[in-house]
Amino acid sequence: VTGFVYLVGAGPGDPRLLTMRAYELLRSADVVAHDELISTEILALAPPDAELLAVGRRAGRGATEYKLHPEVLARARAGRHVVRLKQGDPLVFGRGAEEAEELAAAGVGFEIVPGISAALGAAAYAGIPLTDRRHAGGVHLSSGHQPVDAPSRTDTLVLYMATRRLDACLARLVDEGWPPSTPAAWIAAATTPSQRVIVGTIADLRVPAGSAPALLIVGEVVALRSRLQWFEQRALTTRRIVVGRTRAGRSVLAAQLRALGAEVLEAPPFDRAIDLVALPCSASAHLLDDHPHLRNPPVVAIGPQTEAAAREAGAREIVRATPHDLDGVVGAVMTRLAPRAMEAAS
Ligand SMILES: C[S@@+](CC[C@H](N)C(=O)[O-])C[C@H]1O[C@@H](n2cnc3c(N)ncnc32)[C@H](O)[C@@H]1O
């Protein structure tokens, strides 16, 4: 039996940016061989009995003799269906082509599933169009590891993997004739709740050191962010909420809170500061028994029974939803965490 390898793009970070094909393959994978950057939230979509193999390299660390990880080939040769999950798109600075060449040479069947590349995800979530007929006729994707072969200065330039060489890359652009006043944006952890955007010019852009993946967008289009910014404007952006669950599957409440910008945690570890706990049914109050520190933040209870269960489980402060339904829970969360947005909406 010969197995099969799916070279799948996982997108830039937000699990909701997975393609339907990627989602479908992940849900039925035998083996998921993934890059280091892939989030636990995306990996959690694999079946509980799927084998998870971390096979990626970060920032070119660790010399390897292989293009495709030997374990991937071994699993495929053993007849398994392997999802080789890569950040962004497999064929954009992802070495997907080299892995596919090895599969072809080994006679193993493969399929390539595109993903939203970091440049597209970062641009959309930062409110920066990569092309715009008033400001940029084209876009040039480049790697900060290589010297920048600057495109025409009417194009937008995106530099992946540029943080460590940022100063050298910016200096080189000036040497190549880009005006130092050209707007530039550094975007880290794009499309995730930790997304960070710093805007400046080629001359004055300064960015913090850190380990989050980041890229640079250079060009006049960056100035449009002041009008197109949306990600940071959502009512619950920067808020972290735990949603109590009693069964697996999609939680409507979690989806609604995410759409309002909250970072929603539905399963442990709850190891970061939590702003609020939302309990959509009385059975979900057991969360407070299992994780005593979740008794400290305000708890929104869907109705009187849930309120009683939360009180019994030791919740310090309980906010009751009115009406006693999911809309009521969302309203109570907003009143508590984003009162000004609530006032503006009423
Ligand atoms: C080895 S490349 C992989 C690119 C990937 N195949 C793609 O299409 O996005 C890794 C680089 O992608 C960029 N990157 C990936 N995810 C990102 C994110 N969420 N935010 C910003 N940059 C990201 C960073 O420049 C990082 O150094």
Short mmCIF file of C-alpha atoms and ligand atoms in Angstrom, two decimals:
data_model
loop_
_atom_site.label_atom_id
_atom_site.label_comp_id
_atom_site.label_asym_id
_atom_site.label_seq_id
_atom_site.Cartn_x
_atom_site.Cartn_y
_atom_site.Cartn_z
CA VAL A 1 0.00 0.00 0.00
CA THR A 2 1.24 3.46 -0.74
CA GLY A 3 0.00 6.37 1.26
CA PHE A 4 -0.63 9.87 0.12
CA VAL A 5 0.66 13.27 1.21
CA TYR A 6 -1.40 16.45 1.20
CA LEU A 7 0.78 19.55 1.20
CA VAL A 8 -1.66 21.90 2.87
CA GLY A 9 -1.49 25.64 3.55
CA ALA A 10 -2.84 26.49 7.02
CA GLY A 11 -3.09 30.23 6.40
CA PRO A 12 -1.50 32.97 8.50
CA GLY A 13 -2.86 32.04 11.94
CA ASP A 14 -6.59 32.70 12.38
CA PRO A 15 -8.14 29.20 12.15
CA ARG A 16 -11.16 30.72 10.37
CA LEU A 17 -8.88 31.45 7.42
CA LEU A 18 -8.32 27.76 6.67
CA THR A 19 -9.74 26.75 3.30
CA MET A 20 -12.63 24.29 3.32
CA ARG A 21 -10.33 21.72 1.71
CA ALA A 22 -7.71 22.17 4.44
CA TYR A 23 -10.40 21.85 7.11
CA GLU A 24 -11.82 18.69 5.53
CA LEU A 25 -8.38 17.05 5.22
CA LEU A 26 -7.38 17.98 8.77
CA ARG A 27 -10.59 16.53 10.20
CA SER A 28 -9.83 13.14 8.65
CA ALA A 29 -6.02 12.97 8.78
CA ASP A 30 -4.12 9.89 10.01
CA VAL A 31 -0.98 11.91 10.51
CA VAL A 32 -0.51 15.69 10.71
CA ALA A 33 3.10 16.69 10.09
CA HIS A 34 3.23 20.38 10.92
CA ASP A 35 5.47 23.43 11.01
CA GLU A 36 6.38 24.92 14.37
CA LEU A 37 4.30 28.02 13.68
CA ILE A 38 0.97 26.19 13.40
CA SER A 39 -1.29 27.06 16.36
CA THR A 40 -2.64 24.52 18.82
CA GLU A 41 -6.15 25.72 17.89
CA ILE A 42 -5.63 24.54 14.31
CA LEU A 43 -3.95 21.29 15.38
CA ALA A 44 -6.91 20.61 17.68
CA LEU A 45 -9.06 20.16 14.56
CA ALA A 46 -7.30 16.85 13.82
CA PRO A 47 -9.03 13.70 15.12
CA PRO A 48 -7.99 12.82 18.70
CA ASP A 49 -6.26 9.65 17.49
CA ALA A 50 -4.30 11.35 14.68
CA GLU A 51 -0.55 11.35 15.08
CA LEU A 52 0.87 14.89 15.39
CA LEU A 53 4.45 15.25 14.19
CA ALA A 54 6.35 18.54 14.55
CA VAL A 55 8.66 18.54 11.55
CA GLY A 56 9.23 22.20 10.70
CA ARG A 57 12.23 24.38 11.19
CA ARG A 58 12.02 27.92 12.50
CA ALA A 59 14.16 30.70 10.99
CA GLY A 60 16.29 28.15 9.15
CA ARG A 61 17.49 26.75 12.47
CA GLY A 62 19.25 23.40 12.37
CA ALA A 63 20.89 22.21 9.18
CA THR A 64 19.13 19.29 7.55
CA GLU A 65 20.15 16.93 4.82
CA TYR A 66 16.60 16.42 3.66
CA LYS A 67 13.92 18.52 2.01
CA LEU A 68 10.96 16.40 3.04
CA HIS A 69 11.16 15.16 6.62
CA PRO A 70 12.09 11.43 6.55
CA GLU A 71 9.22 10.64 8.96
CA VAL A 72 6.70 12.04 6.46
CA LEU A 73 8.04 9.79 3.73
CA ALA A 74 8.14 6.82 6.11
CA ARG A 75 4.49 7.34 7.14
CA ALA A 76 3.37 7.67 3.50
CA ARG A 77 5.31 4.52 2.56
CA ALA A 78 3.55 2.72 5.41
CA GLY A 79 0.24 3.52 3.71
CA ARG A 80 -0.83 6.42 5.91
CA HIS A 81 -2.56 9.58 4.72
CA VAL A 82 -0.37 12.43 5.83
CA VAL A 83 -1.38 16.06 6.01
CA ARG A 84 1.82 18.07 5.75
CA LEU A 85 0.56 21.32 7.23
CA LYS A 86 2.46 24.49 6.46
CA GLN A 87 2.02 28.07 7.61
CA GLY A 88 0.48 30.36 4.99
CA ASP A 89 0.69 28.92 1.49
CA PRO A 90 2.91 25.87 0.88
CA LEU A 91 4.45 27.37 -2.25
CA VAL A 92 5.21 30.88 -0.93
CA PHE A 93 8.55 30.81 0.91
CA GLY A 94 7.44 27.45 2.23
CA ARG A 95 9.72 24.97 0.43
CA GLY A 96 6.58 23.12 -0.61
CA ALA A 97 7.94 22.62 -4.10
CA GLU A 98 11.07 20.89 -2.79
CA GLU A 99 8.95 18.55 -0.66
CA ALA A 100 6.66 17.79 -3.62
CA GLU A 101 9.71 17.03 -5.80
CA GLU A 102 10.89 14.44 -3.27
CA LEU A 103 7.45 12.87 -3.15
CA ALA A 104 7.35 12.70 -6.94
CA ALA A 105 10.83 11.13 -7.00
CA ALA A 106 9.74 8.57 -4.38
CA GLY A 107 6.60 7.70 -6.34
CA VAL A 108 4.29 8.90 -3.54
CA GLY A 109 1.07 10.62 -4.64
CA PHE A 110 0.45 14.14 -3.44
CA GLU A 111 -1.96 17.05 -3.65
CA ILE A 112 -1.12 20.72 -3.05
CA VAL A 113 -3.75 22.74 -1.18
CA PRO A 114 -3.20 26.50 -1.28
CA GLY A 115 -3.47 28.63 1.84
CA ILE A 116 -3.74 32.34 2.53
CA SER A 117 -0.17 33.55 2.55
CA ALA A 118 1.00 35.79 5.39
CA ALA A 119 1.24 38.84 3.10
CA LEU A 120 -2.44 38.61 2.18
CA GLY A 121 -3.61 37.85 5.71
CA ALA A 122 -1.48 40.59 7.27
CA ALA A 123 -2.53 43.16 4.66
CA ALA A 124 -6.25 42.45 5.06
CA TYR A 125 -6.19 42.38 8.87
CA ALA A 126 -4.04 45.53 9.03
CA GLY A 127 -6.26 47.42 6.56
CA ILE A 128 -3.53 47.86 3.91
CA PRO A 129 -4.44 47.01 0.30
CA LEU A 130 -1.47 45.41 -1.47
CA THR A 131 -2.50 46.98 -4.76
CA ASP A 132 -4.62 50.05 -5.24
CA ARG A 133 -5.14 51.74 -8.56
CA ARG A 134 -4.35 55.14 -7.04
CA HIS A 135 -1.12 54.11 -5.31
CA ALA A 136 0.33 50.76 -6.37
CA GLY A 137 0.05 48.96 -9.70
CA GLY A 138 1.64 45.74 -8.46
CA VAL A 139 3.03 43.88 -5.49
CA HIS A 140 6.39 42.21 -5.00
CA LEU A 141 6.82 39.43 -2.41
CA SER A 142 10.40 38.99 -1.28
CA SER A 143 12.35 37.29 1.48
CA GLY A 144 14.31 39.42 3.94
CA HIS A 145 16.95 36.65 4.00
CA GLN A 146 18.02 37.65 0.53
CA PRO A 147 19.20 41.08 -0.51
CA VAL A 148 16.13 43.05 -1.61
CA ASP A 149 15.94 43.17 -5.34
CA ALA A 150 13.71 46.21 -5.23
CA PRO A 151 10.84 46.23 -7.67
CA SER A 152 9.59 49.32 -9.38
CA ARG A 153 8.92 51.90 -6.69
CA THR A 154 5.31 52.15 -7.79
CA ASP A 155 4.78 48.58 -6.59
CA THR A 156 4.15 47.55 -3.00
CA LEU A 157 7.01 45.56 -1.50
CA VAL A 158 6.37 42.81 1.07
CA LEU A 159 9.35 41.38 2.90
CA TYR A 160 8.85 38.06 4.68
CA MET A 161 11.34 36.95 7.35
CA ALA A 162 12.68 40.47 7.62
CA THR A 163 12.68 41.26 11.33
CA ARG A 164 16.21 40.15 12.09
CA ARG A 165 17.65 42.00 9.11
CA LEU A 166 15.18 44.87 9.18
CA ASP A 167 17.67 47.74 9.46
CA ALA A 168 19.82 46.31 6.66
CA CYS A 169 16.75 45.80 4.44
CA LEU A 170 15.50 49.36 5.01
CA ALA A 171 18.98 50.85 4.42
CA ARG A 172 19.23 48.93 1.21
CA LEU A 173 15.92 50.31 -0.04
CA VAL A 174 17.24 53.83 0.49
CA ASP A 175 20.45 52.90 -1.40
CA GLU A 176 18.27 51.70 -4.26
CA GLY A 177 16.53 55.04 -4.47
CA TRP A 178 13.33 54.59 -2.42
CA PRO A 179 12.48 57.91 -0.76
CA PRO A 180 13.17 57.57 3.00
CA SER A 181 9.72 59.07 3.61
CA THR A 182 7.98 56.03 1.99
CA PRO A 183 5.43 54.59 4.47
CA ALA A 184 6.28 51.18 5.92
CA ALA A 185 4.39 48.84 8.26
CA TRP A 186 5.72 45.98 10.38
CA ILE A 187 3.04 43.41 11.18
CA ALA A 188 3.64 40.64 13.69
CA ALA A 189 1.44 37.63 14.51
CA ALA A 190 -0.97 38.82 11.85
CA THR A 191 -4.59 37.62 12.02
CA THR A 192 -4.17 36.31 15.60
CA PRO A 193 -5.36 37.98 18.81
CA SER A 194 -1.71 39.03 19.37
CA GLN A 195 -1.49 40.88 16.06
CA ARG A 196 0.72 43.95 16.37
CA VAL A 197 1.15 46.64 13.72
CA ILE A 198 3.78 49.39 13.79
CA VAL A 199 3.64 52.05 11.10
CA GLY A 200 6.44 54.45 10.20
CA THR A 201 8.59 55.29 7.21
CA ILE A 202 11.64 53.63 5.69
CA ALA A 203 13.70 56.21 7.62
CA ASP A 204 12.17 55.88 11.07
CA LEU A 205 10.51 52.46 11.46
CA ARG A 206 11.66 50.86 14.72
CA VAL A 207 10.36 47.47 15.82
CA PRO A 208 10.65 45.46 19.03
CA ALA A 209 12.67 42.27 19.22
CA GLY A 210 10.49 39.20 19.61
CA SER A 211 9.79 35.74 18.41
CA ALA A 212 6.42 36.25 16.68
CA PRO A 213 6.50 35.82 12.90
CA ALA A 214 6.47 39.23 11.25
CA LEU A 215 6.66 40.85 7.86
CA LEU A 216 7.16 44.27 6.40
CA ILE A 217 4.95 46.11 3.89
CA VAL A 218 6.54 49.09 2.15
CA GLY A 219 4.77 51.53 -0.15
CA GLU A 220 2.26 54.36 -0.36
CA VAL A 221 -0.62 51.91 0.27
CA VAL A 222 0.44 51.73 3.94
CA ALA A 223 -0.98 55.23 4.45
CA LEU A 224 -4.49 53.88 3.71
CA ARG A 225 -4.43 52.00 7.01
CA SER A 226 -5.46 55.16 8.82
CA ARG A 227 -8.84 54.85 7.07
CA LEU A 228 -9.13 51.08 6.58
CA GLN A 229 -8.02 49.79 9.98
CA TRP A 230 -10.73 47.50 11.40
CA PHE A 231 -9.16 44.64 13.35
CA GLU A 232 -8.19 46.77 16.34
CA GLN A 233 -11.51 48.66 16.27
CA ARG A 234 -13.75 45.73 17.17
CA ALA A 235 -15.50 46.13 20.51
CA LEU A 236 -13.83 43.15 22.25
CA THR A 237 -10.33 43.34 20.71
CA THR A 238 -7.63 42.56 23.34
CA ARG A 239 -10.22 40.90 25.63
CA ARG A 240 -9.70 37.27 26.60
CA ILE A 241 -12.84 35.27 27.44
CA VAL A 242 -13.28 31.66 28.54
CA VAL A 243 -16.45 30.04 27.18
CA GLY A 244 -17.71 27.05 29.19
CA ARG A 245 -18.41 23.98 27.05
CA THR A 246 -20.17 20.74 27.75
CA ARG A 247 -19.84 19.14 24.33
CA ALA A 248 -17.52 19.19 21.34
CA GLY A 249 -18.40 20.89 18.07
CA ARG A 250 -18.83 24.50 17.05
CA SER A 251 -19.90 26.88 19.77
CA VAL A 252 -22.19 29.62 18.47
CA LEU A 253 -21.37 31.81 21.47
CA ALA A 254 -17.62 31.43 20.90
CA ALA A 255 -18.04 32.33 17.22
CA GLN A 256 -20.07 35.46 18.09
CA LEU A 257 -17.52 36.65 20.65
CA ARG A 258 -14.65 36.03 18.22
CA ALA A 259 -16.43 38.05 15.55
CA LEU A 260 -16.53 40.93 18.05
CA GLY A 261 -12.74 40.64 18.38
CA ALA A 262 -12.34 38.65 21.61
CA GLU A 263 -9.76 35.96 22.07
CA VAL A 264 -11.90 33.01 23.10
CA LEU A 265 -10.53 30.01 24.99
CA GLU A 266 -12.74 26.93 24.98
CA ALA A 267 -10.35 24.38 26.44
CA PRO A 268 -7.38 24.37 28.84
CA PRO A 269 -4.73 25.58 29.31
CA PHE A 270 -6.26 28.76 30.73
CA ASP A 271 -2.83 30.02 31.64
CA ARG A 272 -3.09 33.66 30.60
CA ALA A 273 -4.96 36.54 32.25
CA ILE A 274 -8.69 36.05 31.69
CA ASP A 275 -11.08 39.04 31.51
CA LEU A 276 -14.36 37.13 31.81
CA VAL A 277 -15.92 33.66 31.91
CA ALA A 278 -19.15 33.05 29.96
CA LEU A 279 -21.34 30.11 30.99
CA PRO A 280 -24.00 29.21 28.40
CA CYS A 281 -25.58 26.41 30.53
CA SER A 282 -25.57 25.26 34.13
CA ALA A 283 -23.50 22.14 33.34
CA SER A 284 -20.68 24.35 32.11
CA ALA A 285 -20.24 25.77 35.64
CA HIS A 286 -18.05 22.73 36.45
CA LEU A 287 -15.25 24.74 34.79
CA LEU A 288 -14.98 26.72 38.01
CA ASP A 289 -14.55 23.51 40.03
CA ASP A 290 -11.89 22.21 37.67
CA HIS A 291 -10.02 25.53 37.33
CA PRO A 292 -10.40 27.45 40.62
CA HIS A 293 -8.64 30.58 39.32
CA LEU A 294 -11.56 31.07 36.89
CA ARG A 295 -13.71 32.00 39.92
CA ASN A 296 -11.92 35.37 40.10
CA PRO A 297 -12.92 37.16 36.87
CA PRO A 298 -16.58 38.17 36.38
CA VAL A 299 -18.77 35.26 35.30
CA VAL A 300 -21.69 35.81 32.90
CA ALA A 301 -24.45 33.23 33.52
CA ILE A 302 -27.14 32.56 30.93
CA GLY A 303 -29.97 32.18 33.46
CA PRO A 304 -30.91 31.62 37.11
CA GLN A 305 -29.92 27.91 37.17
CA THR A 306 -26.52 28.65 35.72
CA GLU A 307 -26.16 31.54 38.14
CA ALA A 308 -26.90 29.21 41.08
CA ALA A 309 -24.42 26.61 39.77
CA ALA A 310 -21.75 29.30 39.33
CA ARG A 311 -22.37 30.63 42.84
CA GLU A 312 -22.09 27.12 44.24
CA ALA A 313 -18.83 26.63 42.34
CA GLY A 314 -17.42 29.72 44.05
CA ALA A 315 -17.73 32.50 41.42
CA ARG A 316 -16.86 35.83 43.06
CA GLU A 317 -18.92 38.07 40.78
CA ILE A 318 -21.83 36.93 38.65
CA VAL A 319 -23.50 38.93 35.88
CA ARG A 320 -26.90 37.60 34.83
CA ALA A 321 -27.79 37.62 31.13
CA THR A 322 -31.10 39.21 30.13
CA PRO A 323 -32.82 37.82 28.17
CA HIS A 324 -31.74 34.31 29.27
CA ASP A 325 -30.36 33.30 25.89
CA LEU A 326 -27.15 33.58 23.85
CA ASP A 327 -27.96 37.14 22.74
CA GLY A 328 -28.40 38.01 26.39
CA VAL A 329 -24.99 36.50 27.20
CA VAL A 330 -23.31 38.48 24.41
CA GLY A 331 -25.09 41.65 25.59
CA ALA A 332 -23.93 41.07 29.19
CA VAL A 333 -20.35 40.46 28.02
CA MET A 334 -20.43 43.71 26.01
CA THR A 335 -21.94 45.70 28.88
CA ARG A 336 -19.22 44.44 31.15
CA LEU A 337 -16.18 44.64 28.82
CA ALA A 338 -17.10 47.25 26.22
CA PRO A 339 -19.71 49.57 27.80
CA ARG A 340 -18.93 52.43 25.42
CA ALA A 341 -19.55 50.28 22.34
CA MET A 342 -22.82 49.13 23.94
CA GLU A 343 -23.90 52.73 24.58
CA ALA A 344 -23.03 53.75 21.03
CA ALA A 345 -25.09 50.85 19.65
CA SER A 346 -28.18 51.62 21.73
C1 LIG B 1 9.17 30.43 6.21
S1 LIG B 1 8.09 31.77 5.86
C2 LIG B 1 6.63 30.91 5.48
C3 LIG B 1 5.65 31.74 4.71
C4 LIG B 1 4.35 31.01 4.44
N1 LIG B 1 4.53 29.86 3.59
C5 LIG B 1 3.28 31.93 3.86
O1 LIG B 1 2.84 31.75 2.72
O2 LIG B 1 2.88 32.86 4.57
C6 LIG B 1 7.80 32.40 7.45
C7 LIG B 1 7.58 33.90 7.42
O3 LIG B 1 6.25 34.17 7.04
C8 LIG B 1 5.83 35.36 7.67
N2 LIG B 1 4.65 35.04 8.48
C9 LIG B 1 4.06 33.85 8.63
N3 LIG B 1 2.96 33.96 9.40
C10 LIG B 1 2.87 35.27 9.74
C11 LIG B 1 1.96 36.02 10.53
N4 LIG B 1 0.91 35.46 11.12
N5 LIG B 1 2.20 37.35 10.68
C12 LIG B 1 3.24 37.95 10.08
N6 LIG B 1 4.13 37.29 9.33
C13 LIG B 1 3.96 35.96 9.16
C14 LIG B 1 6.98 35.87 8.52
O4 LIG B 1 7.70 36.81 7.74
C15 LIG B 1 7.77 34.60 8.74
O5 LIG B 1 9.12 34.89 9.01
#
